[in-house]
Every structure is written in C-alpha cells, then in structure tokens.
C-alpha cells in the first residue's frame, strides 16, 4: 500500500484531549491508530476517492474507440467511468502500482462461472494489457477487478 | 512469599544501592528501544470492519468453513473422504483440501495473492488461472487457512459511506466464495460490514481511577506492599491480555507463543517479577523500577491496544469486555506506578522536612543516604508521621479533587462525543418547519416514493383503480398525463388554481410522493395488448392457507400517495381520484401510518404494531447492490419498465390478542431478534449481521430454524430480496401491517420468500394475509413527460 492515509481531525472535545496527549508523546494521531482512527473519530482516514467524471473513449480512424484506464495501489481504476457509443471499444489497462489486479469486462451481463469474460488476466505492477470488446446495446457495464471487487475496485462502461 | 522469596529479599537488601538504580535505568533505556510487537492477529488489530459468513449452501457435514482472525483469513476443514476445491478469483481451482492434506495450485494467481493480508506478492509471469492446475502439497492436514481478499477491506482509506458517517453501521459488500465438492458447487455467502464500536470514555475513566488509586496508596504508612501488589497485578493483566491474543492466533505452538511473548514481554516480565519482590521487601528504590516498567507497559499497550476500547471487535479470545478491561487495568496501573514514584520518594527522602516544603522535583540527587532510602517506612523517626499529617491530608485532597475533575472532564468529553440531546423546545421547532417544507422531487430516474425519501413518510394512502368499461387508449393517456401533472405540482407545493387548493393552504408538501403503476389486469384493456405484459407481472400465485378478500385486492392501476401529514395525503388522494373520474374508479383504498416525524429519532428504524423494530435488514440505498435488488435493470425488458420497480401490497392483519399473550422471549424467538433493540439473537446490536449458525448455551440455534428473519433473509432464498416500506393500519379492533415491498422482480423477491414463510414461519400463527395486489411501477418521469408514457405511447 503506497498511499499514506490523510488524517482528518474531528473537533470534538475528546479529540482535542487526545490530540494533546498525543502531541505530548510525540506521535501523530493518524499513523498511530490506522485508518479507522482514534476515539471520537480523531484521525479517521479520508474516504476512498469516489467516482470522478466520466471519460469518453476516443474514436480512432479505424472506427475503434480507445481509452486508457489506470489501476493503482489505491485499489481504484482511473477513470472509473468510461463513456462510449455502441461498437468496438478498446481498453488499455495499465497497472501503475505494485499490487496485482485482474480487470474483467462483464459485457454479457450474465453470471460467468466459466470465467470467459474478456479481461486483462493477472496484471502485475508496471504491466499493461489491451482488451477489446464489442458492445451493441446501450447500458452500463461494470468492469470489476476480480481480486479487489469487495473493496470497491470496479469501473463502469457507459454505452450511450 | 515463600522461603525462596525471603532469601531473594535478603540478597537484595545486601545489594549495593547503585545496582538497583542501574537496573532501573537499564530497564528505562533498553526497553523502549525494543520493537513493540503490535497485538494483532494475522495482520489485523482491533477493527470496526466485520466479516460474517452467513451460510454455506448446500451444507455438507464434515466440511466446515469459518471466518478467523477478524476477517483476515478463512479456514476450511474437510473431515470427509472427498476433496473439496476452493475457487480462486477467476473461478479457477486454487486450493484442494482433503484426506491427503492440502494442495495449492501454482497456476492460480490466488496462490500468490493469498500469501499475505494485502495481496502484494506479484504473480509469476504467465500465471493467469487458465492453465491446467499444478498442484503442490503444502500441508498433510485436511485444514487450510488463507487470506481471501473477497472477504475483507483492502484499502488504507475508508469506504465513502463509512467515512461520511462512521458512527452508523454500513454494509460494505456481500461476498461469495465458491467451493467444489464431488462435482457439486457449494456457495459460501457472507457480508463485509462496518460495525461502529462503543464509547471509549468509560474506559478512560477506569484508567484514571485505577491510576489515582495506585498513586493514592503512597499516602498509606506502608505503601510498598500495595505497590508490589499493583506491579504483580500489572504483570497478571498483561499476561491475561497476551493469552487472549495467543489463543486467538491460529498456527503452530511457536507461532502462538511468539504472539504471547513477543519481544517486549520476554524482556519486561522478568523485571516486573523482580520489582514485585523488591517492593514486597519494602525497598523504596524499587519504585523506580516499577515506575519504569509501568511507563513502558502502559505506553506500549496504550499505543497498540487502546483501540479495543472504541472498536467493535478485537483479535482476542477473551470476551470483548474482559479484553478492554485488561488493557484499561494495565494502562491504569502503569500510569499509577509512574505517579506513585515521586510521591513515594518525597515521603521517604524528606523525613525531616515539612511535606509542603519546596522539594526538588527530581529526588534522585537527594538520596545519598542509602540507609534512609532502603529503609522501610516503619524505620522512620517517630513523630514524622504526625509532622506530615496535615500535608498528607492535603495531598489526599488534591488527588481526590484531581481524580474527580478528570472524571468530570471525561464525562463531559463523552457527552460531547455522543449525539447531543438538544433542548426539547429546539427539537420541536426545527422538526416542525422541516416536516412541512420537505419536498421529494417527482421527476427523476426513478419514481419518487420507492427509495425516496429513505425513511418512509408518516402517512400513506394506497389504492387500486379499475378502468371504466370502454376506456380507450386516449383516455388512459390523458389520465396518466393529468395524474403526473398534478403530482408534479402537489409534490413541489405549487397551487393548482382549483377551489380545493385551500385544503392545504399554509401547509407545505411534507415530503409528498405519488407513485403510479399498472396491474396485470390492465393488459388487454385501453389499447394495451396482452402481449405487452412483462413476465414478472403475472398475478401472484395463491399461497397455501391464505384467504384473500379479492374485492379489496388487485386492480388495473395502482397508486401510492405518501407524506408526513394526513391532510396533505388526504388532499392529494382526493385530487387524484377526481382527476380519474370517468376513466377509472377506485376498486379499493387503504390508509396507513408510521410514527410522525419528530416523535422519535429520525434515524431510528420504525416499529410496527407488534412492537418490533421492522425494516432493519432492508437493502439500504448506500449498498452497492441496492439498485439491482429494488429497480428493474437498465437492460431489462420491457423498455418502459426500466428504472421501475414491482410493488407487492399485502394487507396483513395482526392477531394482537394472541401475540400479546406470548412471553417476551418467545416473541423474540418468533422473529429471531430482540424486541427492545432489534438486535439479532446471535448477539451484537441492531445492525450487527446475524450469525445463523450461532448456538445458545443449551446448544439450540440462537436464531431458531422457524424464525421469521432466518426464513426471509436473502441468504436462504437464493438472494431474493425486497425493500419493505410498511405502514401500520388500525380499523376499529382490526390492526396490522400494510406491507408494501418493492423489488426488481417479484420472482426473485416476494414470491419465493412468501413461499418459504408460509411453509414454516413462526410468525404465521399471529398474522393473516387479507388482501393482495401486484403492480409494475414504471421508471421515473422527465419534466414534461408523464408516468408510463413509454407504455401507452408505444405503437
Ligand atoms: C405482519 C407481518 C410481518 C411482520 C410483523 C414482520 C416483521 C418483521 C421483522 C420484525 C423483521 C426483522 C427486522 C428487519 O430486518 O426488518 C422482519 C424481517 C424481514 N421480513 Fe418480515 N414481517 C412480516 C411479514 C413479512 C412478509 C409477508 C415478508 C415477505 C414475504 C417479509 C419479509 C421480510 C424480510 C425479507 C425480512 C428481512 C430478513 C433479513 O434479511 O434479516 N416479512 N420482518
Ligand atoms: Cu485490483
């Protein structure tokens, strides 16, 4: 985990008391008790970056829409929302951190026990992988990281 | 103290004074440098994240899966003769557990990812789970424990919903781990939740009181043995705490011993025993040692384990309360021993001086006289006690005042940290304005009144309408257009320019919502072909044993009008009825209520007329799968229903005389939850995830096999879920529940759940389903459009 959690101090009296105590002992509240923070919510980690603006896939001369999506150690995809028109969409997934990921495009919508959905396969830190899908119906298609979807690592392809 | 200790005391008495001091200094200098071993198990310390395994279906006897180490790992034991295979993240075989031991698949990324808590091990090139398995034996035992990242939170930041409201419980995700057993697929379903912890302030108070008590003991004539006892107790509490951690650590004996001893315990505990001996032998100078130890143990434990006071779970085999208490006792005693040092030294080094004379803060240099220093207080010159009488009382007074002040401060802090109960007048004033003026937008992606407002309003009017015979397509279109226009105006508080506007003059819209839908019987009328009826909109099947009043059920059109005020609802209902004149007539109408806004807490789950907290385990709008459970998907057919929802209306009579005759514990067993708090009988608070495998002391299931919540919960209904927005009704002696349930598809919602409930539900004895209706409520309306436009305008 490369990113350092950002501290947030709540302004309760308890927090003030505690922060005083911690300053005396020379420690910083956040690093001390981890992302879940101290008593009264002191030093609670920042929320995980929430959904950002959608990015449009760019239509190439060959009629393929392309977009690059970054996967980081913050276990988030960036951009997390990709917009495209029906047709062929090519994703370039780039792992910019150390943690491995495996991003799948669930364009069929159905459950996929046979593990046939198009995706990156295991993508170690520093690697990149191109995935092409064809979507002919408008809709929202999630692309989760198989490893980290419980922790919310998922993007959405919006076909409009 | 036996012969050995008497001998030790004798030896120590003869030790030169400097040796004790240097030992103490050594302890102070060396020990803090020793790395503090955080008291965590499997990489997690105390936490509010909670992983629960709800069920494994189908169950196989001899095969058990459980969540261990606070959700850090899963443990699978297979005592059967058949191998079980755990699926990896892409569904590929990851681990095989069976009679010959455990094998992991080197071609599965999971083998590498699951090596540690944060999945930082890179996966070798080419390994993607698609190759044939390459099994490698890792254990001879049929038992495997692994870090499964599907079941815990992996980030150093918090889920947005949690960060926004950390003091409320949240469902973060639902997880599934798939196993294959003899060709059969087993699914383990569970949830990852955020469970806020208790207030730490009582424990801070315990620390202060314990510390003050130890410090105050120096006012006794013979405090040494009290301090010896305090040091021994410090050691004992630390040991108990460590044992709790050790017992929660799963692994080999050396691994578990390491959890118990760590680096610091091995260094510290012998010193603590030594200090106890010295103090028992009344060596004042040993107070240096005990203070040093107290400081080290209190700070390391406080730094590592203080969070157990305010987090909901901790890696310890001790009960949560006992675990919190051991930490409080260690920190309190440790600080008390530190505080006792100067007090003790003052008394024992300044025998000739008046107590309140300005003594040097550091008593070290004033101790050249080793006899005085090493001596028992009993050896002090007679009369010194009376000399200090007044002073001692003063000090006692200061200490008491200090302790009280600290307690008061703590209490004030606690009050500040908990939700502030505002003055009654203030609450009423704010709530009243807020109740009237609140609006819920009529236009949007979904119709209002389904997921908005999040908490159901105080009043409802539900009705089924039948089209008048001979109504044409145009008539229906006009009706829907008129209803939509009126609803847009009424819900936003605008005048309609009609004489009846004055009914609500001076009143706000009070969160008025109007939700419109179509019953199965509409299809085939007013130009809407039978073939347009969605598959989910087949009339509900008859459930065994029910006797429904069909005159008060079903209908071509359904209407739900809800607001926080009865006049607002009555007016809107009448306006909508009048607009239907000539096109549709009400077939049945029902009114219901919940507690008025402002009467109770705005965030509390409502109660029904049986007195139960009802709605706890509803899908919540913040759940990742809320929309999938409640709304028809954006890719589903028919188009006009996308973003819509199916509404099941059941008027359910409660047989309150029978119910009220049942003892409280039995009432609680009927649902599987406590009546006062709504907490599941498997333990915890209202929002704690239920543990359906938990057993009571007598071995019976904590949540009975026929408990309403067990039979109704999605985990036991193949995920079937619904959003219940119920209202109470009273009609003379009859009372009950207007059960309104919203779902993406009744075939994966109400129908399978009700089938199960009818078979076995302990609640059935106390209720009667009296009426029933099903409506498909179309998606939301854009400004300028009207409800159901896509249905009635499609050629
Ligand atoms: C008068 C009739 C009923 C009463 C008094 C009643 C009461 C309750 C109570 C007290 C709970 C536990 C708290 C909660 O999670 O909301 C509950 C849960 C639930 N009930 Fe009912 N209920 C009734 C009828 C029904 C019916 C007809 C259904 C559906 C067919 C149903 C479905 C559910 C579901 C799905 C849960 C949540 C279970 C879980 O996931 O924990 N209930 N009900
Ligand atoms: Cu990932």
Coordinates of N, CA and C in Angstrom, one line a residue, chain B residues 279-410:
Chain B
X279 N 9.8 -4.6 46.0 CA 8.8 -3.8 46.7 C 8.2 -4.6 47.9
X280 N 8.0 -5.9 47.7 CA 7.5 -6.7 48.8 C 8.4 -6.6 50.0
X281 N 9.7 -6.5 49.7 CA 10.7 -6.4 50.7 C 10.9 -5.0 51.2
X282 N 10.0 -4.1 50.7 CA 10.0 -2.7 51.2 C 11.2 -1.9 50.8
X283 N 11.7 -2.2 49.5 CA 12.8 -1.3 49.0 C 12.2 -0.2 48.3
X284 N 12.3 1.0 48.8 CA 11.7 2.1 48.2 C 12.2 2.4 46.8
X285 N 13.6 2.1 46.7 CA 14.2 2.4 45.4 C 13.6 1.5 44.3
X286 N 13.0 0.4 44.6 CA 12.4 -0.5 43.6 C 11.2 0.2 42.9
X287 N 10.7 1.3 43.5 CA 9.7 2.1 42.9 C 10.1 2.7 41.6
X288 N 11.4 2.9 41.5 CA 12.0 3.4 40.2 C 11.7 2.3 39.1
X289 N 12.0 1.1 39.5 CA 11.9 0.0 38.5 C 10.4 -0.1 38.1
X290 N 9.6 -0.2 39.2 CA 8.2 -0.4 38.9 C 7.6 0.8 38.0
X291 N 8.1 2.0 38.3 CA 7.6 3.1 37.5 C 8.0 3.0 36.1
X292 N 9.3 2.6 35.9 CA 9.8 2.4 34.6 C 9.0 1.4 33.8
X293 N 8.8 0.3 34.5 CA 8.0 -0.8 33.8 C 6.6 -0.3 33.5
X294 N 6.0 0.4 34.5 CA 4.7 0.9 34.4 C 4.6 1.7 33.1
X295 N 5.6 2.6 33.0 CA 5.6 3.5 31.9 C 5.7 2.8 30.6
X296 N 6.6 1.8 30.5 CA 6.8 1.1 29.3 C 5.5 0.3 28.9
X297 N 5.0 -0.5 29.9 CA 3.9 -1.3 29.6 C 2.6 -0.5 29.3
X298 N 2.4 0.6 30.1 CA 1.2 1.4 29.8 C 1.3 2.0 28.4
X299 N 2.5 2.6 28.0 CA 2.5 3.2 26.7 C 2.5 2.2 25.6
X300 N 3.2 1.1 25.7 CA 3.1 0.1 24.6 C 1.7 -0.4 24.4
X301 N 1.1 -0.7 25.5 CA -0.2 -1.3 25.4 C -1.2 -0.3 24.9
X302 N -1.0 1.0 25.4 CA -2.0 2.0 25.0 C -1.8 2.2 23.5
X303 N -0.5 2.3 23.1 CA -0.3 2.6 21.6 C -0.9 1.4 20.8
X304 N -0.6 0.2 21.2 CA -1.1 -1.0 20.4 C -2.5 -1.3 20.5
X305 N -3.0 -1.2 21.8 CA -4.3 -1.8 22.0 C -5.4 -0.9 22.5
X306 N -5.1 0.4 22.7 CA -6.2 1.3 23.1 C -7.4 1.2 22.2
X307 N -7.2 1.0 20.9 CA -8.4 1.0 20.0 C -9.4 -0.1 20.4
X308 N -9.0 -1.1 21.2 CA -10.0 -2.1 21.6 C -11.1 -1.4 22.3
X309 N -10.9 -0.2 22.9 CA -11.9 0.5 23.7 C -13.0 1.1 22.8
X310 N -12.6 1.5 21.6 CA -13.6 2.1 20.7 C -13.9 1.4 19.4
X311 N -13.4 0.2 19.3 CA -13.7 -0.6 18.0 C -14.5 -1.8 18.4
X312 N -15.3 -2.2 17.5 CA -16.3 -3.2 17.9 C -15.7 -4.6 18.0
X313 N -14.5 -4.9 17.4 CA -14.0 -6.3 17.6 C -12.5 -6.2 17.7
X314 N -11.9 -7.2 18.4 CA -10.5 -7.2 18.6 C -10.0 -8.6 18.5
X315 N -8.8 -8.8 18.0 CA -8.2 -10.1 17.9 C -7.9 -10.7 19.3
X316 N -8.8 -11.2 20.0 CA -8.5 -11.8 21.3 C -9.5 -12.9 21.6
X317 N -9.1 -13.9 22.3 CA -10.0 -15.0 22.6 C -10.9 -14.6 23.8
X318 N -10.5 -13.5 24.5 CA -11.3 -13.0 25.7 C -12.6 -12.4 25.2
X319 N -13.6 -12.4 26.0 CA -14.8 -11.6 25.7 C -14.4 -10.1 25.6
X320 N -15.1 -9.4 24.7 CA -14.7 -8.0 24.4 C -14.5 -7.2 25.7
X321 N -15.4 -7.4 26.6 CA -15.4 -6.6 27.8 C -14.2 -6.9 28.6
X322 N -13.8 -8.2 28.8 CA -12.7 -8.6 29.5 C -11.4 -8.1 28.9
X323 N -11.4 -8.2 27.5 CA -10.2 -7.7 26.8 C -10.0 -6.2 27.0
X324 N -11.1 -5.4 26.9 CA -11.0 -4.0 27.2 C -10.5 -3.7 28.6
X325 N -11.0 -4.5 29.5 CA -10.7 -4.3 30.9 C -9.2 -4.6 31.2
X326 N -8.6 -5.6 30.6 CA -7.2 -5.9 30.8 C -6.4 -4.7 30.3
X327 N -6.8 -4.2 29.2 CA -6.0 -3.1 28.7 C -6.1 -1.9 29.6
X328 N -7.3 -1.6 30.1 CA -7.5 -0.5 31.0 C -6.8 -0.7 32.3
X329 N -6.7 -1.9 32.8 CA -6.0 -2.2 34.0 C -4.5 -2.0 33.9
X330 N -4.0 -2.5 32.8 CA -2.6 -2.3 32.5 C -2.2 -0.9 32.4
X331 N -2.9 -0.1 31.6 CA -2.6 1.3 31.4 C -2.8 2.1 32.7
X332 N -3.9 1.8 33.4 CA -4.1 2.5 34.7 C -3.1 2.2 35.7
X333 N -2.7 0.9 35.9 CA -1.7 0.5 36.9 C -0.4 1.1 36.5
X334 N -0.1 1.0 35.3 CA 1.2 1.5 34.8 C 1.4 3.0 35.1
X335 N 0.4 3.8 34.7 CA 0.4 5.2 35.0 C 0.4 5.5 36.5
X336 N -0.3 4.7 37.2 CA -0.4 4.8 38.7 C 1.0 4.6 39.3
X337 N 1.7 3.6 38.8 CA 3.0 3.4 39.4 C 4.0 4.5 39.0
X338 N 3.8 5.1 37.8 CA 4.6 6.2 37.5 C 4.3 7.4 38.4
X339 N 3.1 7.7 38.6 CA 2.7 8.8 39.5 C 3.1 8.5 41.0
X340 N 3.1 7.2 41.3 CA 3.5 6.9 42.7 C 4.9 7.2 43.1
X341 N 5.8 7.1 42.0 CA 7.2 7.3 42.3 C 7.6 8.6 43.0
X342 N 7.3 9.7 42.4 CA 7.7 11.0 43.1 C 7.0 11.1 44.5
X343 N 5.8 10.7 44.6 CA 5.1 10.8 45.9 C 5.8 10.0 46.9
X344 N 6.1 8.8 46.5 CA 6.8 7.9 47.5 C 8.2 8.4 47.9
X345 N 8.9 8.8 46.9 CA 10.3 9.3 47.1 C 10.2 10.5 48.1
X346 N 9.3 11.4 47.8 CA 9.2 12.6 48.7 C 9.0 12.2 50.1
X347 N 8.1 11.3 50.4 CA 7.9 10.9 51.8 C 9.1 10.3 52.4
X348 N 9.7 9.5 51.6 CA 10.8 8.6 52.2 C 12.1 9.3 52.1
X349 N 12.2 10.4 51.4 CA 13.5 11.1 51.4 C 13.5 12.3 52.2
X350 N 12.4 12.8 52.6 CA 12.4 14.1 53.2 C 11.7 14.0 54.6
X351 N 12.1 13.0 55.3 CA 11.5 12.7 56.6 C 11.6 13.9 57.5
X352 N 12.7 14.6 57.4 CA 12.9 15.7 58.4 C 12.2 17.0 57.9
X353 N 11.9 17.0 56.6 CA 11.3 18.3 56.0 C 9.8 18.3 56.1
X354 N 9.3 19.5 56.3 CA 7.8 19.5 56.2 C 7.4 19.1 54.8
X355 N 6.2 18.5 54.7 CA 5.8 17.9 53.5 C 5.7 19.0 52.3
X356 N 5.2 20.1 52.7 CA 4.9 21.1 51.6 C 6.1 22.0 51.3
X357 N 7.3 21.7 51.9 CA 8.4 22.5 51.6 C 8.8 22.2 50.1
X358 N 9.4 23.2 49.5 CA 9.8 23.1 48.1 C 10.9 22.1 47.9
X359 N 10.5 20.9 47.6 CA 11.5 19.8 47.4 C 11.9 19.8 46.0
X360 N 13.1 19.4 45.7 CA 13.5 19.3 44.2 C 12.6 18.3 43.5
X361 N 12.3 18.6 42.3 CA 11.4 17.8 41.6 C 12.0 16.4 41.4
X362 N 13.3 16.4 41.1 CA 13.9 15.1 40.9 C 14.6 14.7 42.2
X363 N 14.0 13.6 42.8 CA 14.5 13.2 44.1 C 15.8 12.5 44.0
X364 N 16.3 12.2 42.8 CA 17.5 11.4 42.7 C 18.7 11.9 43.5
X365 N 19.1 13.1 43.3 CA 20.3 13.6 43.9 C 20.1 13.7 45.5
X366 N 18.9 13.7 45.9 CA 18.8 13.9 47.4 C 18.8 12.6 48.1
X367 N 19.4 11.6 47.5 CA 19.3 10.3 48.2 C 20.7 9.7 48.5
X368 N 21.5 10.5 49.0 CA 22.9 9.9 49.3 C 22.8 8.9 50.4
X369 N 21.9 9.1 51.3 CA 21.8 8.2 52.5 C 21.2 6.9 52.2
X370 N 22.0 5.9 51.9 CA 21.4 4.7 51.4 C 20.5 4.0 52.5
X371 N 20.9 4.2 53.8 CA 20.1 3.5 54.8 C 18.6 4.1 54.8
X372 N 18.5 5.4 54.7 CA 17.2 6.0 54.7 C 16.4 5.6 53.5
X373 N 17.1 5.6 52.4 CA 16.5 5.2 51.2 C 16.0 3.8 51.2
X374 N 16.8 2.9 51.6 CA 16.5 1.5 51.6 C 15.5 1.1 52.7
X375 N 15.3 2.0 53.6 CA 14.6 1.5 54.8 C 13.1 1.5 54.6
X376 N 12.5 0.7 55.4 CA 11.0 0.6 55.4 C 10.5 1.9 56.1
X377 N 9.3 2.3 55.7 CA 8.8 3.5 56.3 C 8.7 3.3 57.8
X378 N 8.5 2.1 58.3 CA 8.5 1.9 59.7 C 9.7 2.3 60.5
X379 N 10.8 2.3 59.7 CA 12.1 2.7 60.3 C 12.2 4.2 60.5
X380 N 11.3 5.0 60.0 CA 11.4 6.4 60.0 C 11.3 6.9 61.5
X381 N 12.0 8.0 61.7 CA 11.9 8.5 63.1 C 10.5 8.7 63.5
X382 N 10.2 8.4 64.8 CA 8.9 8.6 65.3 C 8.5 10.0 65.2
X383 N 7.3 10.3 65.1 CA 6.8 11.7 65.0 C 6.8 12.2 63.6
X384 N 7.5 11.6 62.7 CA 7.5 12.2 61.4 C 6.1 12.0 60.8
X385 N 5.4 11.0 61.2 CA 4.1 10.8 60.6 C 3.2 11.9 61.0
X386 N 3.2 12.4 62.3 CA 2.4 13.5 62.7 C 2.8 14.7 61.9
X387 N 4.1 14.9 61.7 CA 4.6 16.1 61.0 C 3.9 16.2 59.7
X388 N 3.7 15.0 59.1 CA 3.2 15.1 57.7 C 1.7 14.9 57.7
X389 N 1.1 14.8 58.9 CA -0.4 14.5 58.9 C -1.2 15.5 58.1
X390 N -1.0 16.8 58.3 CA -1.7 17.8 57.6 C -1.4 17.7 56.1
X391 N -0.2 17.7 55.8 CA 0.3 17.6 54.4 C -0.3 16.4 53.6
X392 N -0.3 15.3 54.4 CA -0.8 14.1 53.7 C -2.3 14.3 53.4
X393 N -3.0 14.9 54.3 CA -4.4 15.1 54.1 C -4.6 16.0 52.9
X394 N -3.8 17.0 52.8 CA -3.8 18.0 51.7 C -3.6 17.2 50.4
X395 N -2.6 16.4 50.4 CA -2.3 15.7 49.1 C -3.5 14.8 48.8
X396 N -4.0 14.2 49.8 CA -5.2 13.3 49.5 C -6.3 14.1 48.9
X397 N -6.4 15.3 49.5 CA -7.5 16.2 48.9 C -7.2 16.6 47.5
X398 N -6.0 17.0 47.2 CA -5.6 17.3 45.8 C -5.9 16.1 44.9
X399 N -5.5 15.0 45.3 CA -5.6 13.8 44.5 C -7.1 13.5 44.2
X400 N -7.9 13.6 45.3 CA -9.3 13.3 45.1 C -9.9 14.3 44.1
X401 N -9.5 15.6 44.4 CA -10.1 16.6 43.5 C -9.7 16.4 42.1
X402 N -8.4 16.1 41.9 CA -7.9 15.8 40.6 C -8.6 14.7 39.9
X403 N -8.8 13.6 40.6 CA -9.5 12.4 40.1 C -10.9 12.8 39.7
X404 N -11.6 13.5 40.6 CA -12.9 13.9 40.3 C -13.0 14.8 39.1
X405 N -12.0 15.8 39.0 CA -12.0 16.7 37.9 C -11.8 15.9 36.6
X406 N -10.9 15.0 36.7 CA -10.6 14.2 35.5 C -11.8 13.4 35.0
X407 N -12.5 12.9 36.0 CA -13.7 12.1 35.7 C -14.8 13.0 35.1
X408 N -14.9 14.2 35.7 CA -15.9 15.1 35.2 C -15.6 15.5 33.7
X409 N -14.3 15.7 33.5 CA -13.8 16.1 32.2 C -14.1 15.0 31.2
X410 N -13.8 13.8 31.7 CA -14.1 12.6 30.8 C -15.5 12.5 30.4

